[in-house]
Short mmCIF file of C-alpha atoms and ligand atoms in Angstrom, two decimals:
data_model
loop_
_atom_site.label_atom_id
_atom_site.label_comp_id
_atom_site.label_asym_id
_atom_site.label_seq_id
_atom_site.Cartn_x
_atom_site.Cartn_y
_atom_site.Cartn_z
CA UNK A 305 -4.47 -23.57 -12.18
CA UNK A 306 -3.12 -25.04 -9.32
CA UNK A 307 -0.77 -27.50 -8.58
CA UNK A 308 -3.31 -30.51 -8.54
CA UNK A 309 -5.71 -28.88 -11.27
CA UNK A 310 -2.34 -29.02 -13.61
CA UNK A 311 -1.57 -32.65 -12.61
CA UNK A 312 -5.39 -33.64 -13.69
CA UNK A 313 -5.65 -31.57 -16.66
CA UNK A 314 -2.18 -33.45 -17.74
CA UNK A 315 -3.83 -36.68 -16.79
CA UNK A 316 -6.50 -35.99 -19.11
CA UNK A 317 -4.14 -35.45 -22.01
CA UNK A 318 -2.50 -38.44 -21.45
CA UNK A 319 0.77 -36.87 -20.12
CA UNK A 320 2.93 -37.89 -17.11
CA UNK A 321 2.32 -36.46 -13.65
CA UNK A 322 5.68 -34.77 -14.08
CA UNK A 323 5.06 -32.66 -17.10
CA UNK A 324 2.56 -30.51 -14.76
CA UNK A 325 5.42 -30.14 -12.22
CA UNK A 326 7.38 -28.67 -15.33
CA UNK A 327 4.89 -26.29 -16.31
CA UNK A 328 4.09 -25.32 -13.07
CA UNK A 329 7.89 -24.44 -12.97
CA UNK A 330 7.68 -22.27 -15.56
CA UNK A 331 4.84 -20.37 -15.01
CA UNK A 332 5.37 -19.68 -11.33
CA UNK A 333 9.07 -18.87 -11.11
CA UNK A 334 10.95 -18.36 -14.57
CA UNK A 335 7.44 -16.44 -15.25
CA UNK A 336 6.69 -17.83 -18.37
CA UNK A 337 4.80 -16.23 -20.81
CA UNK A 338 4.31 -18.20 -23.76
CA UNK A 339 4.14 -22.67 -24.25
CA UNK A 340 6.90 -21.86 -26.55
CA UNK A 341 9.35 -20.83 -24.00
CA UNK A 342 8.73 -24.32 -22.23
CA UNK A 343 11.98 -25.76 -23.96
CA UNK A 344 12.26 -28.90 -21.75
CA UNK A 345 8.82 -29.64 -23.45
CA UNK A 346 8.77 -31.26 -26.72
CA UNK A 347 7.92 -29.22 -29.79
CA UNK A 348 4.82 -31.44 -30.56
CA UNK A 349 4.03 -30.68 -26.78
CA UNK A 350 3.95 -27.26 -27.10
CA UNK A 351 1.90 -26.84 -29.87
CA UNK A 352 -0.58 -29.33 -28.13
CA UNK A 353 -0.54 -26.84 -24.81
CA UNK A 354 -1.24 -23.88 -26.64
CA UNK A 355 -4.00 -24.98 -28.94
CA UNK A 356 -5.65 -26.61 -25.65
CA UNK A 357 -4.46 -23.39 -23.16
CA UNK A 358 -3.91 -19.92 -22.33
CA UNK A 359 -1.56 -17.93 -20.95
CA UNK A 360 -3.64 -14.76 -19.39
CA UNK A 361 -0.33 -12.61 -19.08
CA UNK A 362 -0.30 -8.81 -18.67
CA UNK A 363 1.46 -6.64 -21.10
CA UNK A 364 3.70 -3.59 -20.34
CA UNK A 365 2.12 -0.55 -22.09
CA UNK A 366 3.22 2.39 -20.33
CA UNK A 367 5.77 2.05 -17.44
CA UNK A 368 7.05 6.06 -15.67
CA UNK A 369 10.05 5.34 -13.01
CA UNK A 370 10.23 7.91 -10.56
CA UNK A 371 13.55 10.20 -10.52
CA UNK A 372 12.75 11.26 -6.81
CA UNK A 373 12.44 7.62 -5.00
CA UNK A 374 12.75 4.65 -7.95
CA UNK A 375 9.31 3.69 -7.48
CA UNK A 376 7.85 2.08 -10.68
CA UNK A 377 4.64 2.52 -11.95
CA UNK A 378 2.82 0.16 -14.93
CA UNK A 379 -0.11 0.47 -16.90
CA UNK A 380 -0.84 -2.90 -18.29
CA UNK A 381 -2.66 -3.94 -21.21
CA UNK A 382 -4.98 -7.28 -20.88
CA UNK A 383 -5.72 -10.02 -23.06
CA UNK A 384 -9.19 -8.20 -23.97
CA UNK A 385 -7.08 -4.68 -24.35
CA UNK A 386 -8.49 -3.27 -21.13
CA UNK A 387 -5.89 -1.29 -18.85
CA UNK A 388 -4.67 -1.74 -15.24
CA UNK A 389 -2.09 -0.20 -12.70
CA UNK A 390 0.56 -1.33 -10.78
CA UNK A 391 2.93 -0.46 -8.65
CA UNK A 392 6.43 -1.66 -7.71
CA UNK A 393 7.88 0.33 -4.49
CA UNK A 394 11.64 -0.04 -2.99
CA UNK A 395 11.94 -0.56 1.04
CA UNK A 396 14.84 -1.17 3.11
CA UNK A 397 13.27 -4.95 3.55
CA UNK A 398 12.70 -5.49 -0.53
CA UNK A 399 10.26 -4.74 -3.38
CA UNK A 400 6.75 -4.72 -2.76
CA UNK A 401 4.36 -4.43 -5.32
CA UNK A 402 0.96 -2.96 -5.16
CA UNK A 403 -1.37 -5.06 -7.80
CA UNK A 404 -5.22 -4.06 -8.83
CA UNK A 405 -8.14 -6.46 -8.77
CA UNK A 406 -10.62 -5.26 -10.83
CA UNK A 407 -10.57 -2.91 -14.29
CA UNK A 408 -12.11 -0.10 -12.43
CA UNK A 409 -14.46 -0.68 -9.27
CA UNK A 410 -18.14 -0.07 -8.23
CA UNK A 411 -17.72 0.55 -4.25
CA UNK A 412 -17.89 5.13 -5.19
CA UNK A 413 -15.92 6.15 -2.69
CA UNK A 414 -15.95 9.92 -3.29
CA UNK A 415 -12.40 10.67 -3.17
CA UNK A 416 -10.82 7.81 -5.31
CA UNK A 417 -10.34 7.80 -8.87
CA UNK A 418 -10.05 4.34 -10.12
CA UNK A 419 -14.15 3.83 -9.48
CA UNK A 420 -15.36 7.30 -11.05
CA UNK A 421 -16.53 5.12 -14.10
CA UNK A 422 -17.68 2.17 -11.93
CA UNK A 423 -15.92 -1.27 -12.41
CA UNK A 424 -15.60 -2.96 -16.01
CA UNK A 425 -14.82 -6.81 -14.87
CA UNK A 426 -13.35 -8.85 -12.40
CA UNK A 427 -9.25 -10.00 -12.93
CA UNK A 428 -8.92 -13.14 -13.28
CA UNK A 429 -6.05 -14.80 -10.85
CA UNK A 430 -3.99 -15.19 -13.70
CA UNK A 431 -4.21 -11.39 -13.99
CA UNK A 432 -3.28 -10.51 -10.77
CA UNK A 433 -0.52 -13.15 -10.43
CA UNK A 434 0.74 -11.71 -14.02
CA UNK A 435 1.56 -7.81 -12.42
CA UNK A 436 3.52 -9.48 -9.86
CA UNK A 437 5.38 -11.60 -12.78
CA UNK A 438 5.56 -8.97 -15.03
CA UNK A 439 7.20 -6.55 -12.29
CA UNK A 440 9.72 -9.33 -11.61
CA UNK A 441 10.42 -9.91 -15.06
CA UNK A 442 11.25 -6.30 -16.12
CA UNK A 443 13.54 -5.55 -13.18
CA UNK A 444 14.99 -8.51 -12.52
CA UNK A 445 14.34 -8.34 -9.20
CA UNK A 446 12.30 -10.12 -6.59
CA UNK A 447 9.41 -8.94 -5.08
CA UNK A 448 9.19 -9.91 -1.34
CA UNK A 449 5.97 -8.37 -0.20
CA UNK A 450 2.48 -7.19 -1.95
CA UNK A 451 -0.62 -4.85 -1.58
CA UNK A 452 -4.02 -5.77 -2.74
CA UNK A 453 -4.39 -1.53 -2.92
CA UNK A 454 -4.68 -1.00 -6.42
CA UNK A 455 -7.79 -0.70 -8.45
CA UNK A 456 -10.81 -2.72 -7.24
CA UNK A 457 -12.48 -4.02 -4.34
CA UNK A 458 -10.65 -7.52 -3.74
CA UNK A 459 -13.19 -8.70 -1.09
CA UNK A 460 -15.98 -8.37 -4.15
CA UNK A 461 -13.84 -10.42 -6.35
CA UNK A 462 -13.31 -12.80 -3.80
CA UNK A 463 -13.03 -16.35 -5.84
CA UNK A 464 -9.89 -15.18 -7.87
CA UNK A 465 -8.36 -13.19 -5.53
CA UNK A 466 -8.28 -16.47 -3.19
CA UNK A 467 -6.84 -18.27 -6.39
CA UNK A 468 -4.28 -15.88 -6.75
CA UNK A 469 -3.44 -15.87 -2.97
CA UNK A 470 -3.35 -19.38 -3.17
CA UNK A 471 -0.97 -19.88 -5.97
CA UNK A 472 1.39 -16.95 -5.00
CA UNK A 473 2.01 -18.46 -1.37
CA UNK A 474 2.41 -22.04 -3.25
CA UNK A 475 6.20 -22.98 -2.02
CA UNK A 476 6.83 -24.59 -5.51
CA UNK A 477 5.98 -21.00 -6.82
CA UNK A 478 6.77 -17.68 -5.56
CA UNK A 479 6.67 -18.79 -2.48
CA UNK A 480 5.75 -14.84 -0.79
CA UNK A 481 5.31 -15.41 2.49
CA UNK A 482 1.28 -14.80 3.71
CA UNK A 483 2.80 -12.45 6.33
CA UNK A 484 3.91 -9.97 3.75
CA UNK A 485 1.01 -9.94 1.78
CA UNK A 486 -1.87 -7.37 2.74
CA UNK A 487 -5.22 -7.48 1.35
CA UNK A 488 -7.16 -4.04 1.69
CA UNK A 489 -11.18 -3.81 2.22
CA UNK A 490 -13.25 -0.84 2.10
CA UNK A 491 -15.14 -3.32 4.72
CA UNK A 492 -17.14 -5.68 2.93
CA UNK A 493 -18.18 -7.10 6.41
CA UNK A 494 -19.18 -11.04 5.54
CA UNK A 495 -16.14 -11.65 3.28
CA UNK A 496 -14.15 -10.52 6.61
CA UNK A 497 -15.50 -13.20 8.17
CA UNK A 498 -14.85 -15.88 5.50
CA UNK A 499 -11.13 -14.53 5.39
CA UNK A 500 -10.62 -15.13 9.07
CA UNK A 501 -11.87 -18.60 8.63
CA UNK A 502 -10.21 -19.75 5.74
CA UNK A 503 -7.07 -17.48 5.40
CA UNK A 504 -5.96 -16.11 8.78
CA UNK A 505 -2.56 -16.13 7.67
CA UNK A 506 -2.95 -12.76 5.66
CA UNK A 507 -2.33 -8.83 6.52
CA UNK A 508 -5.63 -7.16 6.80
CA UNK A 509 -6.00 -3.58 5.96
CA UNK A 510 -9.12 -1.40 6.43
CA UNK A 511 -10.18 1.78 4.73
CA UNK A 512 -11.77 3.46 7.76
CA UNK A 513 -11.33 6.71 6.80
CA UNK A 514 -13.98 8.25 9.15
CA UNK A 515 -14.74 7.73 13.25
CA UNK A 516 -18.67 7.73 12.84
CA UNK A 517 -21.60 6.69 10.29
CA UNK A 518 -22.40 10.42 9.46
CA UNK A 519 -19.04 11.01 7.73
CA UNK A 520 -18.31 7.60 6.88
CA UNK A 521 -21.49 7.41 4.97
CA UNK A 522 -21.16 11.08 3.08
CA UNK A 523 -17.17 9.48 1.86
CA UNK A 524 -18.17 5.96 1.43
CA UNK A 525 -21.21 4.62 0.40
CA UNK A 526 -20.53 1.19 1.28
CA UNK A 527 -21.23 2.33 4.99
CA UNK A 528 -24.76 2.40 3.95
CA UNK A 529 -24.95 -1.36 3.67
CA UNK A 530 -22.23 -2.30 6.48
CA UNK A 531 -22.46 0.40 9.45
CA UNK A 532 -18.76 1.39 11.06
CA UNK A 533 -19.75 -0.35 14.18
CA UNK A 534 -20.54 -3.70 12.36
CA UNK A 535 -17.35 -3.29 10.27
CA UNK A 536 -15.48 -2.88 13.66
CA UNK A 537 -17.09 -5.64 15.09
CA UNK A 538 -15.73 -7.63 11.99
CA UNK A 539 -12.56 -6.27 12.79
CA UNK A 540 -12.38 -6.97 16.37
CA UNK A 541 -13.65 -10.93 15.77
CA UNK A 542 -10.82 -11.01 13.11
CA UNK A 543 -8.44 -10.05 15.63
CA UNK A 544 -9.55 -11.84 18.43
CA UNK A 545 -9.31 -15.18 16.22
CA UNK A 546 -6.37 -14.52 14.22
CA UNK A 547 -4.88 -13.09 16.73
CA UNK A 548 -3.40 -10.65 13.91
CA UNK A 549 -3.08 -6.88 13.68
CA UNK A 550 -5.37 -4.97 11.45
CA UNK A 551 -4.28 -1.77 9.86
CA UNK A 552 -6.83 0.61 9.21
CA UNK A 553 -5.99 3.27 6.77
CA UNK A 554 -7.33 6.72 7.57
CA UNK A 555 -6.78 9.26 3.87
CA UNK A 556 -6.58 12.66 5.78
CA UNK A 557 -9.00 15.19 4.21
CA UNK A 558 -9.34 19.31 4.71
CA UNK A 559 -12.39 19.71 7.00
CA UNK A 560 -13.62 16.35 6.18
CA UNK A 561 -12.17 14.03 8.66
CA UNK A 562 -9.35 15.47 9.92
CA UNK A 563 -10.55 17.52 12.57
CA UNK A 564 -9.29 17.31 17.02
CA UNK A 565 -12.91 16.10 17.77
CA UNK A 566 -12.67 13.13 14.68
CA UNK A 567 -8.89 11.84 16.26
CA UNK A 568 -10.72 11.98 19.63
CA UNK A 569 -13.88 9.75 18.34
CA UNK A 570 -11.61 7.14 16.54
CA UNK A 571 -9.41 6.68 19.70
CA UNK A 572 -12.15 5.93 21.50
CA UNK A 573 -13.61 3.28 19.03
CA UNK A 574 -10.24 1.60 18.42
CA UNK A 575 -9.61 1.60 22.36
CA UNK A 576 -8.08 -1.44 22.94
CA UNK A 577 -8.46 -3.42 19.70
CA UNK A 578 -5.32 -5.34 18.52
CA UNK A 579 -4.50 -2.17 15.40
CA UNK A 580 -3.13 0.12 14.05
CA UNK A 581 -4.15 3.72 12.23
CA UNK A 582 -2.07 4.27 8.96
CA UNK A 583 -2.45 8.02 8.14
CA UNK A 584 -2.36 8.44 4.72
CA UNK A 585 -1.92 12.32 3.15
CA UNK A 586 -5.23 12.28 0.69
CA UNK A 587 -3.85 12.13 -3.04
CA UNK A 588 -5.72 15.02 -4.50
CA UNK A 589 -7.47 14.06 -7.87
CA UNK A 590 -8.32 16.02 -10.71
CA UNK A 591 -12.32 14.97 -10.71
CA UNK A 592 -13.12 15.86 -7.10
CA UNK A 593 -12.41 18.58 -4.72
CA UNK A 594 -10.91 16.86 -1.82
CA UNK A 595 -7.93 18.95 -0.58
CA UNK A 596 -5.15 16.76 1.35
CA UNK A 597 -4.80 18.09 5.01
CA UNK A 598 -1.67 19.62 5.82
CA UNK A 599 1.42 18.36 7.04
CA UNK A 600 0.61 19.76 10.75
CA UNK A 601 -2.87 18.75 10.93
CA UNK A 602 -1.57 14.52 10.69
CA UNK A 603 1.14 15.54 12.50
CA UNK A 604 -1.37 17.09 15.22
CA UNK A 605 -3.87 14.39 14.84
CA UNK A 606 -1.38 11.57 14.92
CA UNK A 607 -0.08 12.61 18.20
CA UNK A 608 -3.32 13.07 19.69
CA UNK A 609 -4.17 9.17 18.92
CA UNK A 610 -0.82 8.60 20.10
CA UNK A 611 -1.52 9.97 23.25
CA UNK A 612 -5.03 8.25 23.45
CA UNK A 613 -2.88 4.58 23.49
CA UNK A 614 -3.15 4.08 19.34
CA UNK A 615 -0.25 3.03 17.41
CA UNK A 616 0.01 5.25 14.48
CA UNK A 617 2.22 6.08 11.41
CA UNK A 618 2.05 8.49 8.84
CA UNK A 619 2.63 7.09 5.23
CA UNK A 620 5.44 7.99 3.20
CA UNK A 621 4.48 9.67 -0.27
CA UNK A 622 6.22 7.48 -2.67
CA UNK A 623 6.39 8.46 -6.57
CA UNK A 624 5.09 11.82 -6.25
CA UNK A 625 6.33 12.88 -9.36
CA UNK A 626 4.74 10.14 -11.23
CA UNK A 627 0.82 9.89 -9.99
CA UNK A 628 1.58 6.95 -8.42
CA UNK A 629 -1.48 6.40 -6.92
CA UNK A 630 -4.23 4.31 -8.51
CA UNK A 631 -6.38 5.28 -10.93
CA UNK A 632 -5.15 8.43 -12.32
CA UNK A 633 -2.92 6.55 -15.13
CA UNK A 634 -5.73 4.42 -16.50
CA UNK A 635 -8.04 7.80 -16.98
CA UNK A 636 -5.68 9.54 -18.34
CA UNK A 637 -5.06 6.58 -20.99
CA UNK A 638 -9.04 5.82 -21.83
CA UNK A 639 -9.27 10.00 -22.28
CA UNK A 640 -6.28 10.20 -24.73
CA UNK A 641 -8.00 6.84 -26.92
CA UNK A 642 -11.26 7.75 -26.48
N1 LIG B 438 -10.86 -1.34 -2.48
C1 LIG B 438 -9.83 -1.53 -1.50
C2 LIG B 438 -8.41 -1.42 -2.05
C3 LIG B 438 -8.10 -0.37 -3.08
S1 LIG B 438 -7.81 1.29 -2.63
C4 LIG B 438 -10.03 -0.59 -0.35
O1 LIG B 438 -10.92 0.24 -0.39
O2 LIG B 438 -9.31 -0.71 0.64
C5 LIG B 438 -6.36 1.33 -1.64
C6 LIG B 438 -6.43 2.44 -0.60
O3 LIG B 438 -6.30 3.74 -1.21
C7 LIG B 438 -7.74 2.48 0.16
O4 LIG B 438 -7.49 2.69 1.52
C8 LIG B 438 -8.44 3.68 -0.46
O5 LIG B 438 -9.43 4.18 0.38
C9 LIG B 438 -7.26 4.61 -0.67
N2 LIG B 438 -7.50 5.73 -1.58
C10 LIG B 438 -8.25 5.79 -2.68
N3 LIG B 438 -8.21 7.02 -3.23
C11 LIG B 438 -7.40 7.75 -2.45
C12 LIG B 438 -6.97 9.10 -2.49
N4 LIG B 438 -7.36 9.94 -3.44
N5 LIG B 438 -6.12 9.51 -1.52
C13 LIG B 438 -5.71 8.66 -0.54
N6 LIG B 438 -6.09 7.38 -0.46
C14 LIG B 438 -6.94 6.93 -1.39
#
């Protein structure tokens, strides 16, 4: 709930305005997870809130650190005993945390692994707020910036990911600032549009991936029902509103779409559009065969969009040693109880 939805719902239980401000309090930033922590609440109080409430909180079930980098990776058990990842990553400007929208997700992009068995359910905000909380919680630290690039498609579970955007800008909460918080699209094209009218504030990232419709389409089947030129026509009305940066993430595959001629075709697309390509090496996964391209290739196709006038970095591999990447923990946890 939100700020206002608290202050009715204590309205209709008879209580002051102020008891909501409490509660929000707790909830939002000593990250509450039970009524019964609430102590400036009276007992009778507490027992009221949780026979009329819940608390949808995430649960630590499996959490690997990595020995190489720090980076911290959760699998978190649900209310409903369904699994999720996160992960928590140290930069020289603070934590950011990389949180999943959906248990699983439908969008089949060939070389990811958290959609192999399609998506389960939606998170509720509560959920996604809760891996931020939970992160903060067990480290004690707190988290400055976040990625919507866990499991899921966020832009298909639109209504609670705005909820949860909503409530973890609040400034009587969390308070992250929009700036540092990037939501990630495979390019659902008319939720684009809705985000640059309602929420301009936010980072958005793209998964491009691919320069044309032919490979696109083989990769990501999503480019059947939104072509790359209508998704970069999203992308260039987003920028020329928001007057924002969009950062369009490019996984570099072996003789899929890492080739001279593919870096020549995306410069040319992205001429002149207010971005930038993130070069990502491909995280190779056990169910497919995509091999990640080699260390020269990004470094040769990274110059050559460098020289065609587009910014460009190459992502750092964080938590190699712990299959930090989405997807792979949850499988490997379903197998094992199956
Ligand atoms: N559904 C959203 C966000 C989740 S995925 C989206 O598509 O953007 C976060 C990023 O990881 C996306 O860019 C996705 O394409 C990428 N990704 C998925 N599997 C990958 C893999 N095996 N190697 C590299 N990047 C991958």
């Amino acid at each position: 709930m939100t700020l206002p939805e608290l202050q009715n719902a204590c309205a209709t239980m008879g209580l002051p305005i102020f008891r909501a401000g409490q509660i929000f309090d707790w909830l939002h930033n000593k990250h509450a997870v039970s009524f019964s922590e609430m102590t400036n609440l009276g007992k009778n109080l507490r027992a009221d809130l949780d026979r009329e409430f819940e608390i949808r909180n995430v649960e630590i079930l499996e959490k690997y650190v990595s020995k190489l980098d720090g980076t911290v990776k959760y699998l978190y058990r649900l209310n409903d005993g369904e699994t999720i990842e996160s992960v928590l990553m140290k930069y020289k400007y603070g934590y950011s945390v990389c949180v999943s929208s959906q248990v699983g997700c439908n969008m089949k992009c060939r070389f990811c692994a958290s959609t192999i068995d399609g998506c389960v359910r939606d998170l509720t905000a509560s959920e996604i707020l809760s891996q931020v909380y939970a992160a903060e919680r067990d480290t004690g630290e707190r988290i400055s910036h976040i990625v919507l690039m866990g499991m899921g498609e966020p832009l298909v579970n639109y209504d609670n990911v705005m909820r949860f955007l909503d409530l973890i800008t609040d400034e009587k909460g969390d308070n992250i600032s929009a700036r540092h918080i990037s939501i990630s699209t495979c390019g659902i094209v008319p939720r684009i549009y809705d985000l640059l009218e309602t929420r301009p504030q936010f980072t958005l990232s793209v998964s491009l991936h691919a320069p044309n419709d032919e490979i696109r389409s083989k990769i990501m089947p999503v480019n059947y029902r939104w072509s790359v030129e209508e998704l970069l026509q999203a992308c260039k009305d987003y920028t020329e509103t928001t007057s924002r940066r969009i950062s369009f993430e490019y996984a570099m595959m072996s003789g899929v779409n890492d080739s001279d001629e593919c870096a020549e075709e995306l410069a040319d697309r992205l001429k002149g559009m207010l971005c930038h390509v993130n070069l990502i090496p491909a995280n190779e996964v056990r169910e497919n065969d995509y091999v990640r391209s080699s260390d020269e290739r990004l470094r040769s196709f990274s110059k050559m969009l460098e020289r065609r006038g587009i910014t460009t970095t190459v992502r750092r591999t964080l938590g190699p040693d712990i299959d930090a990447s989405c997807g792979q923990l949850r499988r490997n946890h379903e197998k094992e109880n199956a």
